[in-house]
Amino acid sequence: MSFSELLAQYDCAEVHLAINSKSAADVERALAKDKLDLDDFQALISPAAEPYLEQMAQRSQRITQQRFGKNQQFYIPLYLSNMCSNVCDYCGFSMGNKIRRVTLDEAAIDAELAAIKQLGFDHILLVTGESERLTGMTYFRKVLPRVKALFNHVSMEVQPLEQAEYEELISLGVDAVMVYQETYNRRRYAEVHHKGKKCDFDFRLATPERLGEAGIRKIGIGALIGLDEWRSDCFFAAAHLQYLERRYWRSKFSISFPRLRPCEGSFQPKSLMTDKQLVQLICAYRLFNHDVELSLSTRESEHFRNHAIPLGITSMSAFSSTQPGGYADSAVEALEQFEISDDRRPEEVAAAVRKAGYQVVWKDWDRVMG
């Protein structure tokens, strides 16, 4: 059974009702268990769990330290292009937005890589808008050897590809691919995606399965928090994680928590999540799955990220520029996908991590420890 077939068995309205109907007894039952199921996860992300946040946080911290130690893995995103052939309401790169479009050529890429390497990073995330014509496999074949020559760990967040293309990317040195469903609500998905290949809900949903079949080392998934009702979407992401781990047990998995941020356009979130609720969600994922990597980006504020370090987060970006060419030339015209909130330099973020009693891991820790 594919995950698409599994997802079809759920009704979004019923899931929303089930989560909001959870009681204190359901939460306490979940907290008393070592191995949680999806029903327990619903309880931990429900409004009924909010009074139990301190207990959840303490347990999440303990589990995370047992599994990952007191480490924070650092990575940095490199935006190669803001060209996009999709029209999506919520994204600054959407084809309908009137921004200057840039795709980095080889010289510009080399300049960006040199600037990033000087910052101390060895784990890089390559990001593009979804333009198969300009930033497809032909482009990746040129880019990846240059990146892999300098960086130990290479992740990608690009348009969904076919299994054979992922197999080629792996042969070129890609270690991980991140692909976010945005929302698992098929009706809501259609409302916010108007043109382009991204309109194909099922093709995007099946991307982690193609990655698993290709044998990728790590798969990153998640929902864009705020695009639809956040509790339901995050429940479906947990169900997706459970499905993938059971089927593709040789791969590792990560969950990200991208809350909608201001961008070009006037799109407003459908569902707002408070900082306290994000803490609740992070802890719920850690209690549900002890081994999944939990990642926090510079979308979140300096204050929040500093306080989230002990709660279950295992990796974070630092000093992100969401505009192509932004590392080598800080004066480059704004072309960004969304506004970042934490604009500290990497050494400042590293100092905050050490102050919290944690160690910064600049490389991928499997290779460091292996």
Short mmCIF file of C-alpha atoms in Angstrom, two decimals:
data_model
loop_
_atom_site.label_atom_id
_atom_site.label_comp_id
_atom_site.label_asym_id
_atom_site.label_seq_id
_atom_site.Cartn_x
_atom_site.Cartn_y
_atom_site.Cartn_z
CA MET A 1 0.00 0.00 0.00
CA SER A 2 1.36 3.45 -0.94
CA PHE A 3 1.15 6.32 1.49
CA SER A 4 -1.31 8.00 -0.87
CA GLU A 5 -3.64 5.03 -0.40
CA LEU A 6 -3.12 5.16 3.36
CA LEU A 7 -3.81 8.89 3.46
CA ALA A 8 -7.03 8.38 1.53
CA GLN A 9 -8.38 6.38 4.47
CA TYR A 10 -8.37 9.51 6.64
CA ASP A 11 -10.86 12.35 6.65
CA CYS A 12 -9.23 15.68 7.55
CA ALA A 13 -12.27 16.95 9.43
CA GLU A 14 -12.46 13.76 11.49
CA VAL A 15 -8.74 13.94 12.32
CA HIS A 16 -9.15 17.56 13.42
CA LEU A 17 -12.09 16.59 15.64
CA ALA A 18 -10.24 13.59 17.10
CA ILE A 19 -7.23 15.70 18.08
CA ASN A 20 -9.30 18.44 19.66
CA SER A 21 -11.41 15.87 21.53
CA LYS A 22 -8.46 14.38 23.42
CA SER A 23 -8.69 14.59 27.20
CA ALA A 24 -6.20 14.94 30.03
CA ALA A 25 -6.56 11.19 30.60
CA ASP A 26 -5.48 10.55 27.00
CA VAL A 27 -2.41 12.74 27.50
CA GLU A 28 -1.47 11.04 30.75
CA ARG A 29 -1.90 7.64 29.14
CA ALA A 30 0.48 8.66 26.35
CA LEU A 31 3.03 10.03 28.79
CA ALA A 32 3.00 6.78 30.74
CA LYS A 33 4.10 4.78 27.66
CA ASP A 34 7.59 4.19 26.31
CA LYS A 35 6.48 3.42 22.76
CA LEU A 36 3.79 5.73 21.40
CA ASP A 37 1.34 5.14 18.57
CA LEU A 38 -0.38 7.69 16.34
CA ASP A 39 -3.30 7.99 18.73
CA ASP A 40 -0.85 8.94 21.49
CA PHE A 41 0.74 11.49 19.17
CA GLN A 42 -2.68 13.07 18.62
CA ALA A 43 -3.05 13.40 22.37
CA LEU A 44 0.34 15.08 22.76
CA ILE A 45 -0.35 17.73 20.10
CA SER A 46 -3.88 18.37 21.34
CA PRO A 47 -5.01 21.40 23.38
CA ALA A 48 -5.42 19.01 26.31
CA ALA A 49 -1.65 18.48 26.42
CA GLU A 50 -0.74 22.13 26.93
CA PRO A 51 -0.76 21.91 30.76
CA TYR A 52 1.70 19.00 30.50
CA LEU A 53 4.30 20.91 28.50
CA GLU A 54 6.95 20.96 31.23
CA GLN A 55 6.68 17.20 31.69
CA MET A 56 6.87 16.68 27.92
CA ALA A 57 9.90 18.97 27.65
CA GLN A 58 11.83 17.20 30.40
CA ARG A 59 11.20 13.80 28.88
CA SER A 60 12.02 15.06 25.36
CA GLN A 61 15.31 16.47 26.59
CA ARG A 62 16.23 13.23 28.31
CA ILE A 63 15.43 11.07 25.26
CA THR A 64 17.28 13.39 22.89
CA GLN A 65 20.44 13.39 25.01
CA GLN A 66 20.32 9.60 25.31
CA ARG A 67 20.03 9.18 21.54
CA PHE A 68 22.08 12.11 20.16
CA GLY A 69 24.17 13.34 23.07
CA LYS A 70 24.52 17.06 23.76
CA ASN A 71 25.20 17.92 20.13
CA GLN A 72 23.78 20.37 17.61
CA GLN A 73 24.53 19.75 13.96
CA PHE A 74 24.97 22.93 11.90
CA TYR A 75 24.12 23.26 8.22
CA ILE A 76 23.79 26.17 5.84
CA PRO A 77 21.42 26.57 2.88
CA LEU A 78 22.80 27.70 -0.47
CA TYR A 79 20.11 29.11 -2.75
CA LEU A 80 21.22 28.41 -6.30
CA SER A 81 18.21 29.88 -8.10
CA ASN A 82 14.91 31.62 -7.51
CA MET A 83 13.52 30.63 -10.91
CA CYS A 84 10.22 28.79 -10.55
CA SER A 85 7.59 27.48 -12.95
CA ASN A 86 4.91 27.10 -10.28
CA VAL A 87 2.29 29.54 -9.06
CA CYS A 88 1.86 29.07 -5.31
CA ASP A 89 0.10 31.59 -3.09
CA TYR A 90 2.49 31.36 -0.14
CA CYS A 91 5.98 31.47 -1.71
CA GLY A 92 8.11 34.47 -2.62
CA PHE A 93 9.59 32.53 -5.57
CA SER A 94 6.14 31.97 -7.12
CA MET A 95 6.20 32.63 -10.87
CA GLY A 96 3.59 35.39 -10.56
CA ASN A 97 5.68 37.53 -8.20
CA LYS A 98 7.55 40.39 -9.85
CA ILE A 99 11.08 39.86 -8.53
CA ARG A 100 14.41 39.75 -10.33
CA ARG A 101 15.20 36.15 -11.21
CA VAL A 102 18.70 34.74 -10.84
CA THR A 103 20.26 31.33 -11.44
CA LEU A 104 23.87 31.15 -10.28
CA ASP A 105 26.42 30.23 -12.93
CA GLU A 106 29.56 28.27 -12.19
CA ALA A 107 31.64 31.33 -11.27
CA ALA A 108 28.95 32.62 -8.90
CA ILE A 109 28.58 29.17 -7.36
CA ASP A 110 32.32 28.97 -6.74
CA ALA A 111 32.24 32.37 -5.04
CA GLU A 112 29.34 31.27 -2.81
CA LEU A 113 31.04 27.99 -1.92
CA ALA A 114 34.27 29.77 -1.00
CA ALA A 115 32.40 32.27 1.19
CA ILE A 116 30.48 29.49 2.95
CA LYS A 117 33.59 27.35 3.47
CA GLN A 118 35.30 30.28 5.23
CA LEU A 119 32.42 30.33 7.72
CA GLY A 120 33.36 26.83 8.88
CA PHE A 121 30.49 24.77 7.50
CA ASP A 122 30.91 21.27 6.09
CA HIS A 123 27.19 20.44 5.75
CA ILE A 124 25.44 22.31 2.95
CA LEU A 125 21.83 22.30 1.77
CA LEU A 126 21.34 23.17 -1.92
CA VAL A 127 18.02 24.91 -2.60
CA THR A 128 16.37 26.01 -5.84
CA GLY A 129 12.99 27.17 -7.01
CA GLU A 130 11.15 24.51 -8.98
CA SER A 131 12.17 25.14 -12.57
CA GLU A 132 12.89 21.84 -14.26
CA ARG A 133 14.07 23.55 -17.45
CA LEU A 134 16.71 25.77 -15.82
CA THR A 135 17.56 23.88 -12.63
CA GLY A 136 17.03 20.26 -13.58
CA MET A 137 19.43 17.35 -13.87
CA THR A 138 21.65 19.07 -16.45
CA TYR A 139 22.26 21.89 -14.00
CA PHE A 140 22.74 19.54 -11.03
CA ARG A 141 25.35 17.52 -12.95
CA LYS A 142 27.42 20.68 -13.27
CA VAL A 143 26.90 21.90 -9.73
CA LEU A 144 27.31 18.80 -7.58
CA PRO A 145 30.95 17.91 -8.38
CA ARG A 146 31.94 21.49 -7.43
CA VAL A 147 30.03 21.26 -4.15
CA LYS A 148 31.13 17.75 -3.25
CA ALA A 149 34.78 18.69 -3.72
CA LEU A 150 34.47 21.10 -0.79
CA PHE A 151 31.74 19.74 1.49
CA ASN A 152 31.50 16.44 3.32
CA HIS A 153 27.70 16.34 3.51
CA VAL A 154 25.39 17.58 0.74
CA SER A 155 21.61 17.83 1.05
CA MET A 156 19.15 19.08 -1.56
CA GLU A 157 15.76 20.76 -1.47
CA VAL A 158 14.62 21.01 -5.08
CA GLN A 159 11.65 19.99 -7.23
CA PRO A 160 10.48 16.35 -6.93
CA LEU A 161 12.32 14.05 -9.34
CA GLU A 162 12.00 10.51 -10.66
CA GLN A 163 13.62 7.55 -8.92
CA ALA A 164 16.30 7.12 -11.61
CA GLU A 165 17.22 10.80 -11.23
CA TYR A 166 17.58 10.38 -7.48
CA GLU A 167 19.81 7.37 -8.07
CA GLU A 168 22.04 9.56 -10.24
CA LEU A 169 22.11 12.32 -7.61
CA ILE A 170 23.23 9.75 -5.04
CA SER A 171 26.04 8.67 -7.40
CA LEU A 172 27.07 12.34 -7.62
CA GLY A 173 27.42 12.54 -3.84
CA VAL A 174 24.04 13.67 -2.51
CA ASP A 175 23.49 12.40 1.04
CA ALA A 176 19.99 13.68 1.79
CA VAL A 177 16.94 15.14 0.08
CA MET A 178 14.30 17.29 1.79
CA VAL A 179 10.81 17.41 0.28
CA TYR A 180 7.91 18.97 2.13
CA GLN A 181 4.33 18.18 1.23
CA GLU A 182 3.32 21.71 2.33
CA THR A 183 -0.14 20.42 3.36
CA TYR A 184 -1.55 16.91 3.48
CA ASN A 185 -5.08 18.23 2.95
CA ARG A 186 -5.73 17.54 -0.73
CA ARG A 187 -8.47 20.18 -1.01
CA ARG A 188 -6.41 22.89 0.65
CA TYR A 189 -3.40 21.92 -1.49
CA ALA A 190 -5.43 22.58 -4.64
CA GLU A 191 -6.52 25.97 -3.31
CA VAL A 192 -2.96 27.32 -2.98
CA HIS A 193 -1.25 25.69 -5.99
CA HIS A 194 -2.50 27.16 -9.26
CA LYS A 195 0.00 26.33 -11.99
CA GLY A 196 2.97 24.12 -12.65
CA LYS A 197 4.05 20.59 -11.86
CA LYS A 198 3.66 21.23 -8.15
CA CYS A 199 -0.12 21.08 -8.66
CA ASP A 200 0.27 17.29 -8.82
CA PHE A 201 -0.45 16.41 -5.18
CA ASP A 202 0.15 12.67 -5.60
CA PHE A 203 3.47 12.99 -7.44
CA ARG A 204 4.82 15.18 -4.66
CA LEU A 205 3.39 12.92 -1.94
CA ALA A 206 5.12 9.87 -3.42
CA THR A 207 8.53 11.60 -3.60
CA PRO A 208 9.85 10.18 -0.30
CA GLU A 209 8.92 6.70 -1.56
CA ARG A 210 10.93 7.24 -4.75
CA LEU A 211 13.80 8.44 -2.58
CA GLY A 212 13.53 5.35 -0.40
CA GLU A 213 13.53 3.07 -3.44
CA ALA A 214 16.60 4.91 -4.75
CA GLY A 215 18.41 4.18 -1.47
CA ILE A 216 19.03 7.74 -0.29
CA ARG A 217 20.84 8.05 3.02
CA LYS A 218 18.40 10.54 4.58
CA ILE A 219 14.91 11.81 3.74
CA GLY A 220 13.50 15.02 5.18
CA ILE A 221 9.74 15.58 5.37
CA GLY A 222 7.32 18.00 7.02
CA ALA A 223 4.35 20.31 6.58
CA LEU A 224 4.40 24.06 6.03
CA ILE A 225 2.91 25.10 9.35
CA GLY A 226 0.03 27.50 8.89
CA LEU A 227 -0.94 26.55 5.35
CA ASP A 228 -3.78 24.47 6.78
CA GLU A 229 -4.85 23.56 10.33
CA TRP A 230 -1.46 22.85 11.89
CA ARG A 231 -2.34 20.02 14.26
CA SER A 232 -3.90 17.90 11.52
CA ASP A 233 -1.06 18.52 9.06
CA CYS A 234 1.56 17.64 11.67
CA PHE A 235 -0.34 14.47 12.55
CA PHE A 236 -0.24 13.42 8.90
CA ALA A 237 3.49 14.16 8.80
CA ALA A 238 3.90 11.80 11.78
CA ALA A 239 1.85 9.15 9.98
CA HIS A 240 4.01 9.67 6.90
CA LEU A 241 7.17 9.27 8.98
CA GLN A 242 5.89 6.05 10.53
CA TYR A 243 5.00 4.64 7.10
CA LEU A 244 8.39 5.51 5.61
CA GLU A 245 10.44 4.20 8.51
CA ARG A 246 8.70 0.83 8.37
CA ARG A 247 9.22 0.50 4.63
CA TYR A 248 12.62 2.14 4.11
CA TRP A 249 14.38 1.20 7.30
CA ARG A 250 17.85 1.63 5.79
CA SER A 251 17.31 5.40 5.43
CA LYS A 252 17.38 8.01 8.17
CA PHE A 253 14.65 10.62 8.49
CA SER A 254 14.30 14.20 9.59
CA ILE A 255 11.37 16.46 10.40
CA SER A 256 11.42 20.24 9.99
CA PHE A 257 9.10 22.86 11.46
CA PRO A 258 8.75 25.65 8.89
CA ARG A 259 6.21 28.19 10.11
CA LEU A 260 4.91 30.51 7.42
CA ARG A 261 6.94 33.72 7.32
CA PRO A 262 6.35 37.01 5.47
CA CYS A 263 7.31 36.90 1.78
CA GLU A 264 6.58 38.65 -1.51
CA GLY A 265 2.77 38.80 -1.86
CA SER A 266 -0.02 39.15 0.65
CA PHE A 267 -0.74 35.55 1.65
CA GLN A 268 -1.92 35.06 5.23
CA PRO A 269 -1.64 31.78 7.20
CA LYS A 270 -4.84 29.82 7.69
CA SER A 271 -3.70 28.56 11.09
CA LEU A 272 -1.45 30.39 13.55
CA MET A 273 0.92 28.54 15.85
CA THR A 274 2.31 30.19 18.99
CA ASP A 275 5.86 29.63 20.23
CA LYS A 276 4.47 27.54 23.07
CA GLN A 277 2.61 25.33 20.61
CA LEU A 278 5.76 24.87 18.53
CA VAL A 279 7.58 23.70 21.65
CA GLN A 280 4.71 21.29 22.27
CA LEU A 281 5.00 19.94 18.73
CA ILE A 282 8.78 19.49 18.91
CA CYS A 283 8.45 17.54 22.16
CA ALA A 284 5.57 15.46 20.80
CA TYR A 285 7.63 14.36 17.79
CA ARG A 286 10.56 13.41 20.02
CA LEU A 287 8.36 11.37 22.36
CA PHE A 288 6.71 9.72 19.36
CA ASN A 289 9.99 8.91 17.60
CA HIS A 290 13.25 8.76 19.53
CA ASP A 291 15.50 8.50 16.47
CA VAL A 292 14.15 11.07 14.00
CA GLU A 293 16.31 14.15 13.48
CA LEU A 294 14.48 17.37 14.32
CA SER A 295 15.63 20.49 12.51
CA LEU A 296 15.00 24.19 13.19
CA SER A 297 15.76 26.89 10.63
CA THR A 298 16.45 30.63 10.80
CA ARG A 299 12.75 31.23 10.17
CA GLU A 300 12.57 31.21 13.98
CA SER A 301 13.85 34.00 16.21
CA GLU A 302 17.15 34.10 18.05
CA HIS A 303 15.27 33.96 21.37
CA PHE A 304 13.22 30.93 20.39
CA ARG A 305 16.13 29.01 18.90
CA ASN A 306 18.30 29.58 21.95
CA HIS A 307 15.61 28.18 24.22
CA ALA A 308 14.72 25.29 21.88
CA ILE A 309 18.22 23.81 21.90
CA PRO A 310 17.60 21.37 24.80
CA LEU A 311 14.04 20.43 23.82
CA GLY A 312 14.68 17.84 21.12
CA ILE A 313 16.24 19.76 18.24
CA THR A 314 19.28 18.00 16.74
CA SER A 315 20.19 20.27 13.82
CA MET A 316 19.82 23.91 12.87
CA SER A 317 20.79 26.27 10.12
CA ALA A 318 22.95 29.26 10.96
CA PHE A 319 23.50 32.56 9.14
CA SER A 320 21.11 31.76 6.29
CA SER A 321 20.74 33.82 3.15
CA THR A 322 17.60 32.93 1.18
CA GLN A 323 18.69 34.97 -1.83
CA PRO A 324 20.96 33.52 -4.56
CA GLY A 325 24.41 35.05 -4.30
CA GLY A 326 23.83 36.43 -0.82
CA TYR A 327 26.92 34.98 0.88
CA ALA A 328 29.61 36.27 -1.48
CA ASP A 329 27.84 39.62 -1.91
CA SER A 330 25.88 40.79 1.12
CA ALA A 331 24.69 43.84 -0.84
CA VAL A 332 22.92 41.75 -3.47
CA GLU A 333 19.38 42.92 -4.24
CA ALA A 334 16.72 41.16 -2.17
CA LEU A 335 15.41 38.11 -4.03
CA GLU A 336 14.50 36.06 -1.01
CA GLN A 337 11.94 33.28 -0.72
CA PHE A 338 10.88 34.37 2.76
CA GLU A 339 12.14 36.60 5.55
CA ILE A 340 14.54 35.05 8.04
CA SER A 341 14.21 35.92 11.72
CA ASP A 342 17.55 34.85 13.18
CA ASP A 343 20.27 36.73 11.27
CA ARG A 344 23.19 36.02 13.60
CA ARG A 345 26.53 34.99 12.17
CA PRO A 346 27.46 31.31 12.65
CA GLU A 347 30.01 32.04 15.37
CA GLU A 348 27.30 33.83 17.37
CA VAL A 349 24.92 30.88 17.03
CA ALA A 350 27.75 28.51 17.96
CA ALA A 351 28.48 30.57 21.08
CA ALA A 352 24.82 30.34 22.11
CA VAL A 353 24.88 26.56 21.62
CA ARG A 354 28.00 26.21 23.76
CA LYS A 355 26.52 28.49 26.41
CA ALA A 356 23.59 26.07 26.65
CA GLY A 357 26.08 23.27 27.35
CA TYR A 358 26.01 21.72 23.89
CA GLN A 359 28.67 20.97 21.29
CA VAL A 360 28.50 22.23 17.72
CA VAL A 361 28.91 19.54 15.06
CA TRP A 362 29.97 21.14 11.78
CA LYS A 363 30.11 17.85 9.88
CA ASP A 364 27.51 15.13 9.53
CA TRP A 365 27.87 13.17 12.76
CA ASP A 366 27.62 9.70 11.22
CA ARG A 367 30.85 10.37 9.36
CA VAL A 368 32.48 12.02 12.34
CA MET A 369 31.65 9.09 14.61
CA GLY A 370 31.97 6.34 12.01
#
